[in-house]
Amino acid sequence: DWYKGLQPLVNHAKTKGSKRVKVHRELAALLDEELRRRGTTVVPAGEVFGKWKGLKDGEKDHEIVWPPMVIIQNTKLEQDENDKWTGMGNQELLDYFSSYAAQRARHSYGPQGH
């Protein structure tokens, strides 16, 4: 089986119940220890740490603890003469989200536009 991320793998290792249970629990313990050493944890499914308010000026909820990556979608700015959409570039994204101390941005549009 392929697991799409660390969370599903850790959940599998912690909940496997039929064959090779001991090996799975040892893997779960090793993964937990490695994450602890790196100063992070895997958030169990269904666990919530609070809601992020957004970019309103009145909201000062700028601390994002988990996930360490935020994905911003639909940044279309304008359409050119060839009907291709132009989205926000890396620097525009960093400027727009500067109050959040963003360290890096990466646009995701290609030759066909956004």
PDB file of C-alpha atoms in Angstrom:
ATOM      1  CA  ASP A   1       0.000   0.000   0.000  1.00  0.00           C
ATOM      2  CA  TRP A   2       1.090   3.574  -0.718  1.00  0.00           C
ATOM      3  CA  TYR A   3       0.302   6.229   1.852  1.00  0.00           C
ATOM      4  CA  LYS A   4      -0.286   9.816   0.789  1.00  0.00           C
ATOM      5  CA  GLY A   5       1.666  11.523   3.523  1.00  0.00           C
ATOM      6  CA  LEU A   6       3.073  10.811   6.934  1.00  0.00           C
ATOM      7  CA  GLN A   7      -0.263  11.080   8.751  1.00  0.00           C
ATOM      8  CA  PRO A   8      -1.872   8.078   6.985  1.00  0.00           C
ATOM      9  CA  LEU A   9       1.314   6.025   7.483  1.00  0.00           C
ATOM     10  CA  VAL A  10       1.464   6.759  11.219  1.00  0.00           C
ATOM     11  CA  ASN A  11      -2.269   6.051  11.585  1.00  0.00           C
ATOM     12  CA  HIS A  12      -1.809   2.723   9.797  1.00  0.00           C
ATOM     13  CA  ALA A  13       1.154   1.781  11.980  1.00  0.00           C
ATOM     14  CA  LYS A  14      -0.761   2.649  15.158  1.00  0.00           C
ATOM     15  CA  THR A  15      -4.008   0.878  14.232  1.00  0.00           C
ATOM     16  CA  LYS A  16      -2.893  -2.214  12.280  1.00  0.00           C
ATOM     17  CA  GLY A  17      -4.582  -5.115  13.988  1.00  0.00           C
ATOM     18  CA  SER A  18      -4.084  -8.430  12.216  1.00  0.00           C
ATOM     19  CA  LYS A  19      -0.630  -9.334  10.885  1.00  0.00           C
ATOM     20  CA  ARG A  20       2.757  -8.140  12.160  1.00  0.00           C
ATOM     21  CA  VAL A  21       1.231  -5.922  14.833  1.00  0.00           C
ATOM     22  CA  LYS A  22       4.478  -5.687  16.821  1.00  0.00           C
ATOM     23  CA  VAL A  23       6.463  -4.475  13.787  1.00  0.00           C
ATOM     24  CA  HIS A  24       3.806  -1.862  13.028  1.00  0.00           C
ATOM     25  CA  ARG A  25       3.800  -0.550  16.607  1.00  0.00           C
ATOM     26  CA  GLU A  26       7.606  -0.345  16.555  1.00  0.00           C
ATOM     27  CA  LEU A  27       7.421   1.659  13.316  1.00  0.00           C
ATOM     28  CA  ALA A  28       4.842   3.985  14.887  1.00  0.00           C
ATOM     29  CA  ALA A  29       7.092   4.499  17.921  1.00  0.00           C
ATOM     30  CA  LEU A  30      10.106   5.236  15.695  1.00  0.00           C
ATOM     31  CA  LEU A  31       8.127   7.729  13.612  1.00  0.00           C
ATOM     32  CA  ASP A  32       6.818   9.449  16.747  1.00  0.00           C
ATOM     33  CA  GLU A  33      10.354   9.660  18.169  1.00  0.00           C
ATOM     34  CA  GLU A  34      11.757  11.076  14.919  1.00  0.00           C
ATOM     35  CA  LEU A  35       8.999  13.692  14.783  1.00  0.00           C
ATOM     36  CA  ARG A  36       9.581  14.589  18.445  1.00  0.00           C
ATOM     37  CA  ARG A  37      13.295  15.105  17.751  1.00  0.00           C
ATOM     38  CA  ARG A  38      12.437  17.401  14.862  1.00  0.00           C
ATOM     39  CA  GLY A  39      10.077  19.354  17.084  1.00  0.00           C
ATOM     40  CA  THR A  40       6.860  18.463  15.309  1.00  0.00           C
ATOM     41  CA  THR A  41       4.011  16.000  15.594  1.00  0.00           C
ATOM     42  CA  VAL A  42       1.479  14.322  13.376  1.00  0.00           C
ATOM     43  CA  VAL A  43      -1.984  15.721  13.954  1.00  0.00           C
ATOM     44  CA  PRO A  44      -4.443  12.870  14.571  1.00  0.00           C
ATOM     45  CA  ALA A  45      -7.389  12.769  12.192  1.00  0.00           C
ATOM     46  CA  GLY A  46     -10.292  14.841  13.448  1.00  0.00           C
ATOM     47  CA  GLU A  47      -8.209  16.879  15.892  1.00  0.00           C
ATOM     48  CA  VAL A  48      -8.597  20.622  15.520  1.00  0.00           C
ATOM     49  CA  PHE A  49      -6.338  23.329  16.919  1.00  0.00           C
ATOM     50  CA  GLY A  50      -8.530  26.303  16.126  1.00  0.00           C
ATOM     51  CA  LYS A  51      -9.615  28.291  13.126  1.00  0.00           C
ATOM     52  CA  TRP A  52      -7.617  30.902  11.294  1.00  0.00           C
ATOM     53  CA  LYS A  53      -9.575  34.127  10.904  1.00  0.00           C
ATOM     54  CA  GLY A  54      -8.041  35.308   7.648  1.00  0.00           C
ATOM     55  CA  LEU A  55      -6.607  38.501   6.247  1.00  0.00           C
ATOM     56  CA  LYS A  56      -9.036  41.058   7.638  1.00  0.00           C
ATOM     57  CA  ASP A  57      -7.255  44.083   9.087  1.00  0.00           C
ATOM     58  CA  GLY A  58      -9.180  43.740  12.340  1.00  0.00           C
ATOM     59  CA  GLU A  59      -7.971  40.185  12.889  1.00  0.00           C
ATOM     60  CA  LYS A  60      -4.508  39.698  14.328  1.00  0.00           C
ATOM     61  CA  ASP A  61      -4.535  35.897  14.229  1.00  0.00           C
ATOM     62  CA  HIS A  62      -1.250  35.648  12.317  1.00  0.00           C
ATOM     63  CA  GLU A  63       0.182  32.590  14.048  1.00  0.00           C
ATOM     64  CA  ILE A  64      -0.137  29.473  11.950  1.00  0.00           C
ATOM     65  CA  VAL A  65       1.140  26.461  13.859  1.00  0.00           C
ATOM     66  CA  TRP A  66      -0.007  23.557  11.698  1.00  0.00           C
ATOM     67  CA  PRO A  67       0.320  22.987   8.808  1.00  0.00           C
ATOM     68  CA  PRO A  68       3.686  24.617   8.211  1.00  0.00           C
ATOM     69  CA  MET A  69       2.649  25.330   4.622  1.00  0.00           C
ATOM     70  CA  VAL A  70      -0.287  27.418   3.487  1.00  0.00           C
ATOM     71  CA  ILE A  71      -1.688  27.026  -0.016  1.00  0.00           C
ATOM     72  CA  ILE A  72      -3.322  30.050  -1.638  1.00  0.00           C
ATOM     73  CA  GLN A  73      -5.419  29.336  -4.721  1.00  0.00           C
ATOM     74  CA  ASN A  74      -7.214  31.390  -7.357  1.00  0.00           C
ATOM     75  CA  THR A  75      -4.899  34.388  -7.549  1.00  0.00           C
ATOM     76  CA  LYS A  76      -6.006  35.453 -11.032  1.00  0.00           C
ATOM     77  CA  LEU A  77      -5.311  39.145 -11.558  1.00  0.00           C
ATOM     78  CA  GLU A  78      -6.148  39.926 -15.166  1.00  0.00           C
ATOM     79  CA  GLN A  79      -6.707  38.383 -18.564  1.00  0.00           C
ATOM     80  CA  ASP A  80      -4.391  39.294 -21.447  1.00  0.00           C
ATOM     81  CA  GLU A  81      -5.240  39.835 -25.121  1.00  0.00           C
ATOM     82  CA  ASN A  82      -4.871  36.068 -25.779  1.00  0.00           C
ATOM     83  CA  ASP A  83      -7.467  35.250 -23.101  1.00  0.00           C
ATOM     84  CA  LYS A  84      -4.777  33.845 -20.811  1.00  0.00           C
ATOM     85  CA  TRP A  85      -5.051  34.619 -17.130  1.00  0.00           C
ATOM     86  CA  THR A  86      -2.173  36.263 -15.303  1.00  0.00           C
ATOM     87  CA  GLY A  87      -1.865  35.318 -11.657  1.00  0.00           C
ATOM     88  CA  MET A  88       0.110  36.730  -8.768  1.00  0.00           C
ATOM     89  CA  GLY A  89       3.841  36.082  -9.074  1.00  0.00           C
ATOM     90  CA  ASN A  90       6.181  35.054  -6.282  1.00  0.00           C
ATOM     91  CA  GLN A  91       7.050  38.603  -5.216  1.00  0.00           C
ATOM     92  CA  GLU A  92       3.421  39.752  -5.408  1.00  0.00           C
ATOM     93  CA  LEU A  93       2.393  36.883  -3.120  1.00  0.00           C
ATOM     94  CA  LEU A  94       5.163  37.727  -0.636  1.00  0.00           C
ATOM     95  CA  ASP A  95       4.195  41.415  -0.690  1.00  0.00           C
ATOM     96  CA  TYR A  96       0.490  40.688  -0.247  1.00  0.00           C
ATOM     97  CA  PHE A  97       1.088  38.354   2.709  1.00  0.00           C
ATOM     98  CA  SER A  98       3.970  40.351   4.222  1.00  0.00           C
ATOM     99  CA  SER A  99       2.191  40.794   7.559  1.00  0.00           C
ATOM    100  CA  TYR A 100       2.405  36.999   8.022  1.00  0.00           C
ATOM    101  CA  ALA A 101       6.221  36.867   7.695  1.00  0.00           C
ATOM    102  CA  ALA A 102       6.012  34.500   4.736  1.00  0.00           C
ATOM    103  CA  GLN A 103       9.443  33.157   3.914  1.00  0.00           C
ATOM    104  CA  ARG A 104       8.852  31.840   0.419  1.00  0.00           C
ATOM    105  CA  ALA A 105       6.230  31.767  -2.302  1.00  0.00           C
ATOM    106  CA  ARG A 106       5.840  29.749  -5.460  1.00  0.00           C
ATOM    107  CA  HIS A 107       3.312  30.514  -8.164  1.00  0.00           C
ATOM    108  CA  SER A 108       1.656  27.597  -9.938  1.00  0.00           C
ATOM    109  CA  TYR A 109       0.774  28.784 -13.396  1.00  0.00           C
ATOM    110  CA  GLY A 110       2.337  27.513 -16.577  1.00  0.00           C
ATOM    111  CA  PRO A 111       2.562  28.332 -20.282  1.00  0.00           C
ATOM    112  CA  GLN A 112      -1.213  28.198 -20.727  1.00  0.00           C
ATOM    113  CA  GLY A 113      -1.763  30.842 -18.068  1.00  0.00           C
ATOM    114  CA  HIS A 114      -3.147  30.459 -14.597  1.00  0.00           C
TER     115      HIS A 114
END
